[in-house]
Amino acid sequence: MEIRVINPSADEGKKLNAAGLAVVEVDPKQAFSKDVGVKTILGVPILFAYNVRPDMPEDVVYKMVSAFYKNKDALAQADPGFTPMAKDFVGMQVQGVNANPDIPVHAGLARFLKEQKAWNDKWKIAGK
């Protein structure tokens, strides 16, 4: 099948960013086996999350997120789908929170982000 990528315009990119969505560059050779008509794809990543209940202990979630962070490169080697996470683990967490600003952040993730100097005081912590 022939596919052609149409990137968002500069104005559309600004609107996406203003809505809290991060526009990222993707190498089309990493995503497609044929030429798609652009040298770089501009897109909004699908941010997957491990959603946990807000009453799950803070320490458990903190340890889980910290373990993912510590092992991010091994995860990417095991499955290339983890490569974006391995490249910018903390940034991906921030993008996820920014994409859903009305959803409170689990206290365990908040603790991790504060340690990484990536916490935004505008965000809400679940249960607080």
N, CA, C and O atoms as a MOPAC input file, in Angstrom:
PM7 MOZYME 1SCF
protein

 N      0.84100 1    -1.16300 1     0.00000 1
 C      0.00000 1     0.00000 1     0.00000 1
 C      0.89400 1     1.23500 1     0.00000 1
 O      1.88100 1     1.29700 1     0.73200 1
 N      0.54600 1     2.20300 1    -0.81400 1
 C      1.26900 1     3.47000 1    -0.84200 1
 C      0.70800 1     4.38300 1     0.24900 1
 O     -0.50100 1     4.59900 1     0.33400 1
 N      1.59400 1     4.90700 1     1.07000 1
 C      1.19500 1     5.80700 1     2.15600 1
 C      1.94300 1     7.11700 1     1.99500 1
 O      3.13700 1     7.12100 1     1.69400 1
 N      1.25000 1     8.22400 1     2.19200 1
 C      1.85700 1     9.55200 1     2.20100 1
 C      1.51000 1    10.22300 1     3.52800 1
 O      0.34600 1    10.28700 1     3.92300 1
 N      2.52200 1    10.71100 1     4.19100 1
 C      2.32900 1    11.39900 1     5.46300 1
 C      2.14500 1    12.88600 1     5.18900 1
 O      2.88600 1    13.48500 1     4.41000 1
 N      1.16100 1    13.46100 1     5.83100 1
 C      0.94300 1    14.91000 1     5.77200 1
 C      1.14900 1    15.43200 1     7.18900 1
 O      0.34900 1    15.16900 1     8.08700 1
 N      2.22100 1    16.16500 1     7.37000 1
 C      2.54000 1    16.71000 1     8.68700 1
 C      1.63000 1    17.88400 1     9.01600 1
 O      1.12600 1    18.55800 1     8.11700 1
 N      1.41900 1    18.12800 1    10.31200 1
 C      0.64300 1    19.31900 1    10.69900 1
 C      1.39900 1    20.58300 1    10.29900 1
 O      2.62900 1    20.60500 1    10.25700 1
 N      0.64000 1    21.62400 1    10.00900 1
 C      1.25300 1    22.92500 1     9.71000 1
 C      1.84400 1    23.49700 1    10.99300 1
 O      1.61000 1    22.97400 1    12.08200 1
 N      2.60700 1    24.57100 1    10.85400 1
 C      3.17500 1    25.23100 1    12.04200 1
 C      2.06600 1    25.68900 1    12.97600 1
 O      2.18400 1    25.55600 1    14.19400 1
 N      0.98600 1    26.23000 1    12.41200 1
 C     -0.14500 1    26.69600 1    13.22200 1
 C     -0.81500 1    25.52000 1    13.93700 1
 O     -1.16300 1    25.61900 1    15.11400 1
 N     -0.99300 1    24.41500 1    13.22300 1
 C     -1.59700 1    23.22700 1    13.84400 1
 C     -0.69600 1    22.68500 1    14.95700 1
 O     -1.18800 1    22.24000 1    15.99400 1
 N      0.61100 1    22.72300 1    14.74400 1
 C      1.54600 1    22.28400 1    15.77600 1
 C      1.45300 1    23.13900 1    17.02800 1
 O      1.51500 1    22.62800 1    18.14600 1
 N      1.30400 1    24.45200 1    16.83300 1
 C      1.14800 1    25.36700 1    17.97600 1
 C     -0.13700 1    25.05700 1    18.73700 1
 O     -0.15000 1    25.07200 1    19.96800 1
 N     -1.22100 1    24.77400 1    18.00700 1
 C     -2.48700 1    24.44900 1    18.65800 1
 C     -2.38100 1    23.14500 1    19.44800 1
 O     -2.93200 1    23.03600 1    20.54300 1
 N     -1.68000 1    22.16500 1    18.90100 1
 C     -1.49000 1    20.90300 1    19.61700 1
 C     -0.69700 1    21.13300 1    20.89900 1
 O     -1.05900 1    20.62500 1    21.96000 1
 N      0.39300 1    21.90500 1    20.79500 1
 C      1.19900 1    22.21000 1    21.98200 1
 C      0.39500 1    22.98900 1    23.01200 1
 O      0.50100 1    22.72400 1    24.21000 1
 N     -0.40500 1    23.94100 1    22.56200 1
 C     -1.22400 1    24.73600 1    23.48100 1
 C     -2.24700 1    23.86700 1    24.20700 1
 O     -2.66200 1    24.18700 1    25.32100 1
 N     -2.64800 1    22.77400 1    23.57500 1
 C     -3.60900 1    21.85400 1    24.19600 1
 C     -2.91500 1    20.86800 1    25.14500 1
 O     -3.56000 1    19.98300 1    25.70600 1
 N     -1.60300 1    21.02800 1    25.31700 1
 C     -0.87600 1    20.15200 1    26.23600 1
 C     -0.32000 1    18.90600 1    25.58600 1
 O      0.18100 1    18.02300 1    26.28200 1
 N     -0.39500 1    18.81000 1    24.26700 1
 C      0.12000 1    17.64500 1    23.55400 1
 C      1.50200 1    17.96500 1    22.99700 1
 O      1.72900 1    19.05500 1    22.47200 1
 N      2.41200 1    17.02300 1    23.11200 1
 C      3.77400 1    17.23300 1    22.63800 1
 C      3.89600 1    16.72100 1    21.20600 1
 O      3.60500 1    15.55600 1    20.93400 1
 N      4.32000 1    17.58100 1    20.30000 1
 C      4.58400 1    17.17000 1    18.92700 1
 C      6.03600 1    16.70300 1    18.87800 1
 O      6.95000 1    17.44200 1    19.24400 1
 N      6.23300 1    15.47100 1    18.42300 1
 C      7.57300 1    14.89600 1    18.38100 1
 C      7.94800 1    14.55500 1    16.94100 1
 O      7.08600 1    14.37900 1    16.08100 1
 N      9.25000 1    14.46700 1    16.70400 1
 C      9.75400 1    14.07900 1    15.39600 1
 C     10.01500 1    12.58100 1    15.38900 1
 O     10.56800 1    12.02400 1    16.33800 1
 N      9.60700 1    11.94000 1    14.30000 1
 C      9.80200 1    10.50100 1    14.13200 1
 C     10.50900 1    10.27700 1    12.80300 1
 O     10.13200 1    10.85800 1    11.78500 1
 N     11.52900 1     9.43800 1    12.81800 1
 C     12.21700 1     9.05900 1    11.59200 1
 C     11.33400 1     8.06600 1    10.84800 1
 O     11.09700 1     6.96600 1    11.34700 1
 N     10.83900 1     8.42900 1     9.65900 1
 C      9.93000 1     7.52600 1     8.95300 1
 C     10.56400 1     6.18900 1     8.60100 1
 O      9.85400 1     5.19800 1     8.43400 1
 N     11.88800 1     6.14200 1     8.48500 1
 C     12.57100 1     4.87600 1     8.17900 1
 C     12.47300 1     3.89300 1     9.34100 1
 O     12.61200 1     2.68400 1     9.15500 1
 N     12.22900 1     4.42600 1    10.55700 1
 C     12.06100 1     3.56800 1    11.72600 1
 C     10.62400 1     3.05900 1    11.84600 1
 O     10.36000 1     2.10700 1    12.58100 1
 N      9.70000 1     3.69000 1    11.12500 1
 C      8.29100 1     3.33900 1    11.24700 1
 C      7.72000 1     2.66000 1     9.99800 1
 O      6.75400 1     1.90300 1    10.08600 1
 N      8.32000 1     2.93300 1     8.83800 1
 C      7.78500 1     2.40700 1     7.58400 1
 C      8.89400 1     1.77900 1     6.75400 1
 O     10.04900 1     2.19900 1     6.83000 1
 N      8.54300 1     0.78000 1     5.96700 1
 C      9.52600 1     0.12500 1     5.09900 1
 C      9.63600 1     0.80600 1     3.73700 1
 O     10.58600 1     0.54900 1     2.99800 1
 N      8.68500 1     1.66500 1     3.39600 1
 C      8.68900 1     2.39700 1     2.12400 1
 C      8.70500 1     3.89700 1     2.38500 1
 O      8.38000 1     4.35000 1     3.48200 1
 N      9.08500 1     4.65900 1     1.36900 1
 C      9.07600 1     6.11700 1     1.44100 1
 C      7.64400 1     6.61500 1     1.65200 1
 O      6.71900 1     6.18100 1     0.96500 1
 N      7.47600 1     7.52900 1     2.60600 1
 C      6.14600 1     8.08500 1     2.88900 1
 C      6.05700 1     9.56500 1     2.51600 1
 O      5.07300 1    10.23000 1     2.84000 1
 N      7.08700 1    10.08000 1     1.83400 1
 C      7.01700 1    11.43000 1     1.30500 1
 C      7.56600 1    12.53500 1     2.17600 1
 O      7.57200 1    13.69200 1     1.75400 1
 N      8.02600 1    12.22900 1     3.36900 1
 C      8.61700 1    13.25500 1     4.23400 1
 C      9.90200 1    12.71300 1     4.85000 1
 O     10.06300 1    11.50600 1     5.03200 1
 N     10.81300 1    13.63300 1     5.16700 1
 C     12.07000 1    13.22000 1     5.80300 1
 C     11.89200 1    13.00900 1     7.29800 1
 O     12.60500 1    12.21800 1     7.91600 1
 N     10.92600 1    13.73000 1     7.87400 1
 C     10.61200 1    13.61900 1     9.29900 1
 C      9.10000 1    13.66200 1     9.46300 1
 O      8.41600 1    14.47400 1     8.84100 1
 N      8.59900 1    12.78600 1    10.29800 1
 C      7.16900 1    12.78100 1    10.62100 1
 C      6.98500 1    13.58700 1    11.89800 1
 O      7.71200 1    13.38700 1    12.87000 1
 N      6.02700 1    14.48700 1    11.90100 1
 C      5.65600 1    15.22500 1    13.10500 1
 C      4.36200 1    14.61100 1    13.62100 1
 O      3.35300 1    14.58300 1    12.91600 1
 N      4.39700 1    14.13200 1    14.83000 1
 C      3.20300 1    13.49000 1    15.35900 1
 C      3.06800 1    13.63800 1    16.85600 1
 O      3.98400 1    14.09000 1    17.54300 1
 N      1.92200 1    13.25300 1    17.34100 1
 C      1.64400 1    13.25300 1    18.76800 1
 C      1.69800 1    11.80200 1    19.22100 1
 O      0.92300 1    10.97400 1    18.74200 1
 N      2.60100 1    11.48800 1    20.13700 1
 C      2.71700 1    10.09600 1    20.56000 1
 C      1.49700 1     9.63200 1    21.35500 1
 O      0.83000 1    10.40900 1    22.03800 1
 N      1.24400 1     8.35600 1    21.23600 1
 C      0.23100 1     7.72700 1    22.07600 1
 C      0.94800 1     7.36400 1    23.36900 1
 O      1.88000 1     6.56000 1    23.36600 1
 N      0.51900 1     7.94700 1    24.45300 1
 C      1.17900 1     7.72300 1    25.73400 1
 C      0.42600 1     6.65000 1    26.50400 1
 O     -0.69800 1     6.86000 1    26.96100 1
 N      1.06200 1     5.51100 1    26.63600 1
 C      0.47200 1     4.42800 1    27.40300 1
 C      0.82500 1     4.61700 1    28.86500 1
 O      1.87900 1     5.16400 1    29.18900 1
 N     -0.03200 1     4.17500 1    29.72700 1
 C      0.21200 1     4.36800 1    31.14800 1
 C     -0.14900 1     3.11000 1    31.92500 1
 O     -1.02200 1     2.33500 1    31.53500 1
 N      0.53900 1     2.93800 1    33.01400 1
 C      0.15200 1     1.92600 1    33.98100 1
 C     -0.72300 1     2.65900 1    34.98500 1
 O     -0.22400 1     3.35400 1    35.87000 1
 N     -2.00100 1     2.50000 1    34.84300 1
 C     -2.92500 1     3.19500 1    35.72300 1
 C     -3.15600 1     2.36900 1    36.97400 1
 O     -3.45400 1     1.17600 1    36.90800 1
 N     -3.01500 1     3.01100 1    38.08800 1
 C     -3.22700 1     2.33600 1    39.36800 1
 C     -4.25300 1     3.11800 1    40.17500 1
 O     -4.49700 1     4.30100 1    39.93400 1
 N     -4.83300 1     2.43900 1    41.11700 1
 C     -5.80900 1     3.09300 1    41.98500 1
 C     -5.10600 1     4.13000 1    42.86000 1
 O     -3.95500 1     3.92400 1    43.24800 1
 N     -5.77300 1     5.23300 1    43.17400 1
 C     -5.12200 1     6.24600 1    44.01300 1
 C     -4.82800 1     5.75500 1    45.42700 1
 O     -3.98800 1     6.32900 1    46.11900 1
 N     -5.51800 1     4.68800 1    45.86600 1
 C     -5.24800 1     4.17800 1    47.21300 1
 C     -4.14700 1     3.12200 1    47.23000 1
 O     -3.85600 1     2.55600 1    48.28400 1
 N     -3.52700 1     2.84600 1    46.07600 1
 C     -2.36600 1     1.96100 1    46.05700 1
 C     -1.24300 1     2.68400 1    46.78900 1
 O     -1.03600 1     3.87500 1    46.55800 1
 N     -0.51600 1     2.00100 1    47.66000 1
 C      0.49600 1     2.69100 1    48.47000 1
 C      1.51700 1     3.47600 1    47.63600 1
 O      2.02400 1     3.00400 1    46.61800 1
 N      1.79000 1     4.67400 1    48.10600 1
 C      2.75300 1     5.54800 1    47.43400 1
 C      4.07800 1     4.84700 1    47.19400 1
 O      4.64700 1     4.94500 1    46.10700 1
 N      4.57500 1     4.13700 1    48.20800 1
 C      5.87900 1     3.49900 1    48.11200 1
 C      5.91400 1     2.42100 1    47.02700 1
 O      6.93300 1     2.24200 1    46.36000 1
 N      4.80600 1     1.70600 1    46.85300 1
 C      4.74700 1     0.65000 1    45.83100 1
 C      4.86300 1     1.27500 1    44.43600 1
 O      5.64400 1     0.80700 1    43.60800 1
 N      4.09400 1     2.31800 1    44.18300 1
 C      4.12100 1     2.96800 1    42.87200 1
 C      5.47900 1     3.63400 1    42.65100 1
 O      6.03000 1     3.56300 1    41.55200 1
 N      6.01500 1     4.26900 1    43.67100 1
 C      7.33400 1     4.89000 1    43.55300 1
 C      8.38900 1     3.85100 1    43.18000 1
 O      9.20900 1     4.09100 1    42.29400 1
 N      8.37300 1     2.70000 1    43.84800 1
 C      9.34100 1     1.63800 1    43.54400 1
 C      9.14300 1     1.09500 1    42.13500 1
 O     10.12000 1     0.78900 1    41.45100 1
 N      7.90100 1     0.97100 1    41.69400 1
 C      7.60600 1     0.46500 1    40.35800 1
 C      8.14100 1     1.44100 1    39.29300 1
 O      8.83600 1     1.03000 1    38.36400 1
 N      7.81700 1     2.71800 1    39.43700 1
 C      8.27700 1     3.72000 1    38.46600 1
 C      9.80500 1     3.79900 1    38.48000 1
 O     10.43300 1     3.89400 1    37.42500 1
 N     10.39200 1     3.75900 1    39.65500 1
 C     11.85400 1     3.81000 1    39.76400 1
 C     12.50400 1     2.60200 1    39.09800 1
 O     13.55800 1     2.73200 1    38.47700 1
 N     11.89000 1     1.43800 1    39.22100 1
 C     12.42100 1     0.22700 1    38.57600 1
 C     12.34200 1     0.33400 1    37.05400 1
 O     13.27200 1    -0.06100 1    36.35100 1
 N     11.22700 1     0.87000 1    36.54700 1
 C     11.12200 1     1.08600 1    35.09700 1
 C     12.22300 1     2.03800 1    34.63300 1
 O     12.86400 1     1.80600 1    33.60800 1
 N     12.43500 1     3.10100 1    35.39200 1
 C     13.45300 1     4.09100 1    35.04000 1
 C     14.84500 1     3.45800 1    35.04300 1
 O     15.62400 1     3.65300 1    34.11000 1
 N     15.14400 1     2.72000 1    36.07100 1
 C     16.45900 1     2.08200 1    36.20200 1
 C     16.70800 1     1.08500 1    35.07300 1
 O     17.84200 1     0.93800 1    34.61800 1
 N     15.67200 1     0.40800 1    34.62400 1
 C     15.80900 1    -0.65300 1    33.62300 1
 C     15.31000 1    -0.24800 1    32.23700 1
 O     15.04100 1    -1.11100 1    31.40100 1
 N     15.18600 1     1.05100 1    31.98700 1
 C     14.60300 1     1.52300 1    30.72600 1
 C     15.37800 1     1.04000 1    29.50000 1
 O     14.76900 1     0.70400 1    28.48400 1
 N     16.69500 1     0.99800 1    29.57700 1
 C     17.48300 1     0.55900 1    28.42300 1
 C     17.31100 1    -0.93900 1    28.16800 1
 O     17.24200 1    -1.36900 1    27.01700 1
 N     17.24300 1    -1.72000 1    29.22000 1
 C     17.01500 1    -3.16000 1    29.06400 1
 C     15.62700 1    -3.43100 1    28.49800 1
 O     15.44900 1    -4.34400 1    27.69100 1
 N     14.65000 1    -2.64400 1    28.91500 1
 C     13.29900 1    -2.78700 1    28.37000 1
 C     13.28800 1    -2.49700 1    26.87500 1
 O     12.63800 1    -3.20600 1    26.10700 1
 N     14.00800 1    -1.45500 1    26.45900 1
 C     14.06700 1    -1.10100 1    25.03800 1
 C     14.77500 1    -2.17500 1    24.22700 1
 O     14.41700 1    -2.41600 1    23.07400 1
 N     15.77200 1    -2.81900 1    24.81200 1
 C     16.45600 1    -3.91100 1    24.11300 1
 C     15.54000 1    -5.12000 1    23.97600 1
 O     15.57700 1    -5.82200 1    22.96600 1
 N     14.72900 1    -5.35800 1    24.98000 1
 C     13.81200 1    -6.49800 1    24.95200 1
 C     12.65900 1    -6.27700 1    23.99000 1
 O     12.17900 1    -7.22000 1    23.36100 1
 N     12.21100 1    -5.02400 1    23.87400 1
 C     11.09200 1    -4.69200 1    22.98200 1
 C     11.29000 1    -3.26600 1    22.47300 1
 O     11.24600 1    -2.32000 1    23.26000 1
 N     11.50800 1    -3.09900 1    21.16700 1
 C     11.74100 1    -1.75500 1    20.61700 1
 C     10.62300 1    -0.75900 1    20.89300 1
 O     10.84300 1     0.44800 1    20.80300 1
 N      9.43600 1    -1.23500 1    21.22500 1
 C      8.34400 1    -0.33400 1    21.55400 1
 C      8.63600 1     0.52900 1    22.76400 1
 O      8.00200 1     1.56600 1    22.95700 1
 N      9.59800 1     0.10600 1    23.58800 1
 C      9.98100 1     0.88200 1    24.77200 1
 C     11.06300 1     1.93100 1    24.46500 1
 O     11.45900 1     2.68000 1    25.35800 1
 N     11.54000 1     1.99300 1    23.22500 1
 C     12.63100 1     2.91300 1    22.88000 1
 C     12.31000 1     4.37000 1    23.19100 1
 O     13.15100 1     5.04800 1    23.78300 1
 N     11.12700 1     4.89300 1    22.82000 1
 C     10.85500 1     6.29500 1    23.17600 1
 C     10.90500 1     6.53500 1    24.69100 1
 O     11.37500 1     7.57800 1    25.14700 1
 N     10.42300 1     5.57200 1    25.45100 1
 C     10.45400 1     5.70200 1    26.90600 1
 C     11.90400 1     5.71800 1    27.39300 1
 O     12.25300 1     6.48800 1    28.28900 1
 N     12.74100 1     4.87200 1    26.80500 1
 C     14.13700 1     4.80300 1    27.23300 1
 C     14.88100 1     6.08600 1    26.89300 1
 O     15.75900 1     6.51100 1    27.64400 1
 N     14.53800 1     6.70600 1    25.77200 1
 C     15.22800 1     7.93200 1    25.36200 1
 C     14.95200 1     9.09100 1    26.30500 1
 O     15.84400 1     9.89100 1    26.58500 1
 N     13.73000 1     9.18600 1    26.79300 1
 C     13.36900 1    10.31200 1    27.67600 1
 C     12.28200 1     9.86300 1    28.64700 1
 O     11.12700 1    10.27500 1    28.53300 1
 N     12.65500 1     9.03200 1    29.58500 1
 C     11.70000 1     8.45600 1    30.52300 1
 C     10.96000 1     9.53400 1    31.30200 1
 O      9.73000 1     9.52600 1    31.36300 1
 N     11.69800 1    10.45100 1    31.89200 1
 C     11.07400 1    11.49500 1    32.71500 1
 C     10.21200 1    12.40200 1    31.84400 1
 O      9.09100 1    12.74200 1    32.22400 1
 N     10.72200 1    12.79400 1    30.68700 1
 C      9.96000 1    13.64500 1    29.78500 1
 C      8.66100 1    12.99800 1    29.34800 1
 O      7.65100 1    13.68100 1    29.18200 1
 N      8.67800 1    11.68800 1    29.16000 1
 C      7.46300 1    10.99300 1    28.75700 1
 C      6.42700 1    11.00700 1    29.88800 1
 O      5.22700 1    11.10200 1    29.63000 1
 N      6.88600 1    10.91400 1    31.12800 1
 C      5.95600 1    11.00100 1    32.25700 1
 C      5.32700 1    12.39000 1    32.30100 1
 O      4.12400 1    12.53500 1    32.51500 1
 N      6.15600 1    13.40000 1    32.09800 1
 C      5.67300 1    14.78300 1    32.11000 1
 C      4.66200 1    14.99400 1    30.98200 1
 O      3.62100 1    15.61700 1    31.18900 1
 N      4.96900 1    14.47400 1    29.78800 1
 C      4.03400 1    14.60700 1    28.66800 1
 C      2.69700 1    13.95800 1    28.99200 1
 O      1.64000 1    14.49300 1    28.65500 1
 N      2.74800 1    12.80600 1    29.64700 1
 C      1.51900 1    12.11200 1    30.01200 1
 C      0.66900 1    12.91600 1    30.97700 1
 O     -0.55100 1    12.98000 1    30.82700 1
 N      1.29700 1    13.52600 1    31.96100 1
 C      0.55300 1    14.34500 1    32.92500 1
 C      0.01400 1    15.59400 1    32.21900 1
 O     -1.14100 1    15.97100 1    32.41800 1
 N      0.84400 1    16.22900 1    31.40100 1
 C      0.40200 1    17.43900 1    30.69500 1
 C     -0.74200 1    17.15500 1    29.72800 1
 O     -1.58500 1    18.02000 1    29.49000 1
 N     -0.77600 1    15.95400 1    29.17400 1
 C     -1.84700 1    15.60000 1    28.23500 1
 C     -3.17200 1    15.35700 1    28.95700 1
 O     -4.23500 1    15.36100 1    28.33700 1
 N     -3.09800 1    15.14700 1    30.26200 1
 C     -4.29700 1    14.87000 1    31.07500 1
 C     -4.26900 1    15.72900 1    32.33900 1
 O     -4.27200 1    15.18800 1    33.44400 1
 N     -4.24200 1    17.03800 1    32.20000 1
 C     -4.01400 1    17.91400 1    33.35500 1
 C     -5.09700 1    17.87600 1    34.42900 1
 O     -4.85200 1    18.29600 1    35.56000 1
 N     -6.27700 1    17.38600 1    34.09800 1
 C     -7.35700 1    17.34400 1    35.08900 1
 C     -7.36000 1    16.05900 1    35.91200 1
 O     -8.13000 1    15.92700 1    36.86400 1
 N     -6.50400 1    15.12200 1    35.54700 1
 C     -6.43400 1    13.85600 1    36.28400 1
 C     -5.30300 1    13.96400 1    37.31000 1
 O     -4.15600 1    14.21100 1    36.93700 1
 N     -5.61100 1    13.78500 1    38.58400 1
 C     -4.56500 1    13.88300 1    39.61200 1
 C     -3.47800 1    12.82000 1    39.42600 1
 O     -3.74100 1    11.71100 1    38.96300 1
 N     -2.27700 1    13.18400 1    39.79300 1
 C     -1.10400 1    12.31600 1    39.68100 1
 C     -1.00700 1    11.44400 1    40.92600 1
 O     -1.20900 1    11.91800 1    42.04400 1
 N     -0.69500 1    10.16500 1    40.72600 1
 C     -0.51300 1     9.28200 1    41.88500 1
 C      0.64200 1     9.80700 1    42.73000 1
 O      1.63600 1    10.29500 1    42.19200 1
 N      0.51500 1     9.70800 1    44.02600 1
 C      1.54000 1    10.22200 1    44.94800 1
 C      2.90800 1     9.58600 1    44.70100 1
 O      3.93100 1    10.24500 1    44.88400 1
 N      2.94300 1     8.32500 1    44.29100 1
 C      4.21800 1     7.65600 1    44.01000 1
 C      4.91800 1     8.24100 1    42.79900 1
 O      6.13300 1     8.43600 1    42.81500 1
 N      4.15800 1     8.52400 1    41.74800 1
 C      4.74000 1     9.16100 1    40.56500 1
 C      5.13500 1    10.59600 1    40.89300 1
 O      6.17600 1    11.07100 1    40.43900 1
 N      4.31900 1    11.28500 1    41.67400 1
 C      4.64800 1    12.65300 1    42.07900 1
 C      5.98300 1    12.68000 1    42.82000 1
 O      6.81300 1    13.55500 1    42.57500 1
 N      6.18800 1    11.73400 1    43.71600 1
 C      7.45400 1    11.65900 1    44.46500 1
 C      8.63200 1    11.46600 1    43.51100 1
 O      9.66300 1    12.12400 1    43.64900 1
 N      8.47300 1    10.55400 1    42.53400 1
 C      9.51800 1    10.29200 1    41.54900 1
 C      9.81600 1    11.55700 1    40.74300 1
 O     10.97800 1    11.92300 1    40.56600 1
 N      8.76800 1    12.22400 1    40.25500 1
 C      8.96600 1    13.41500 1    39.43500 1
 C      9.60200 1    14.54900 1    40.23400 1
 O     10.40500 1    15.31000 1    39.69500 1
 N      9.25600 1    14.66700 1    41.49800 1
 C      9.88500 1    15.69200 1    42.34100 1
 C     11.37900 1    15.41200 1    42.48700 1
 O     12.19200 1    16.33400 1    42.42200 1
 N     11.74400 1    14.14500 1    42.68300 1
 C     13.16500 1    13.78500 1    42.78400 1
 C     13.91500 1    14.10100 1    41.49700 1
 O     15.09100 1    14.46200 1    41.52600 1
 N     13.22800 1    13.96300 1    40.37500 1
 C     13.84800 1    14.21100 1    39.07200 1
 C     13.80000 1    15.68900 1    38.67300 1
 O     14.21800 1    16.05800 1    37.57500 1
 N     13.28900 1    16.52500 1    39.57500 1
 C     13.14900 1    17.97400 1    39.33200 1
 C     12.24800 1    18.23200 1    38.11500 1
 O     12.48600 1    19.15800 1    37.34000 1
 N     11.21600 1    17.40200 1    37.96300 1
 C     10.30100 1    17.51500 1    36.83100 1
 C      8.87000 1    17.79200 1    37.27400 1
 O      7.95300 1    17.77300 1    36.45200 1
 N      8.67100 1    18.04600 1    38.55100 1
 C      7.32800 1    18.26700 1    39.07300 1
 C      6.86900 1    19.68800 1    38.75400 1
 O      7.65300 1    20.63600 1    38.80400 1
 N      5.58800 1    19.81600 1    38.42800 1
 C      4.97300 1    21.11400 1    38.17800 1
 C      3.96900 1    21.35500 1    39.30700 1
 O      3.04700 1    20.56100 1    39.49700 1
 N      4.13900 1    22.42200 1    40.03900 1
 C      3.27100 1    22.70200 1    41.19100 1
 C      1.81300 1    22.94900 1    40.80800 1
 O      0.94800 1    22.99300 1    41.68300 1
 N      1.52800 1    23.10900 1    39.52600 1
 C      0.15000 1    23.26600 1    39.06700 1
 C     -0.60300 1    21.93000 1    39.06300 1
 O     -1.83400 1    21.90100 1    39.08400 1
 N      0.15100 1    20.82800 1    39.03500 1
 C     -0.47800 1    19.50000 1    39.01100 1
 C     -1.05500 1    19.15900 1    40.37900 1
 O     -0.59200 1    19.65200 1    41.40700 1
 N     -2.06300 1    18.31700 1    40.37000 1
 C     -2.69000 1    17.85400 1    41.60700 1
 C     -2.23500 1    16.43400 1    41.89900 1
 O     -2.02800 1    15.63100 1    40.98900 1
 N     -2.08400 1    16.14100 1    43.17900 1
 C     -1.73100 1    14.78400 1    43.61700 1
 C     -3.00500 1    14.10900 1    44.09000 1
 O     -3.76800 1    14.67900 1    44.86900 1
 N     -3.23000 1    12.89800 1    43.61900 1
 C     -4.43400 1    12.15200 1    43.97800 1
 C     -4.51100 1    11.94000 1    45.49400 1
 O     -3.51800 1    11.59500 1    46.13500 1
 N     -5.68600 1    12.14700 1    46.04300 1
 C     -5.89500 1    11.91700 1    47.46500 1
 C     -5.44900 1    13.05700 1    48.36100 1
 O     -5.55000 1    12.94900 1    49.58300 1
 N     -4.96300 1    14.13900 1    47.78900 1
 C     -4.49900 1    15.26600 1    48.62700 1
 C     -5.29900 1    16.50700 1    48.33000 1
 O     -5.05900 1    17.55400 1    48.93000 1

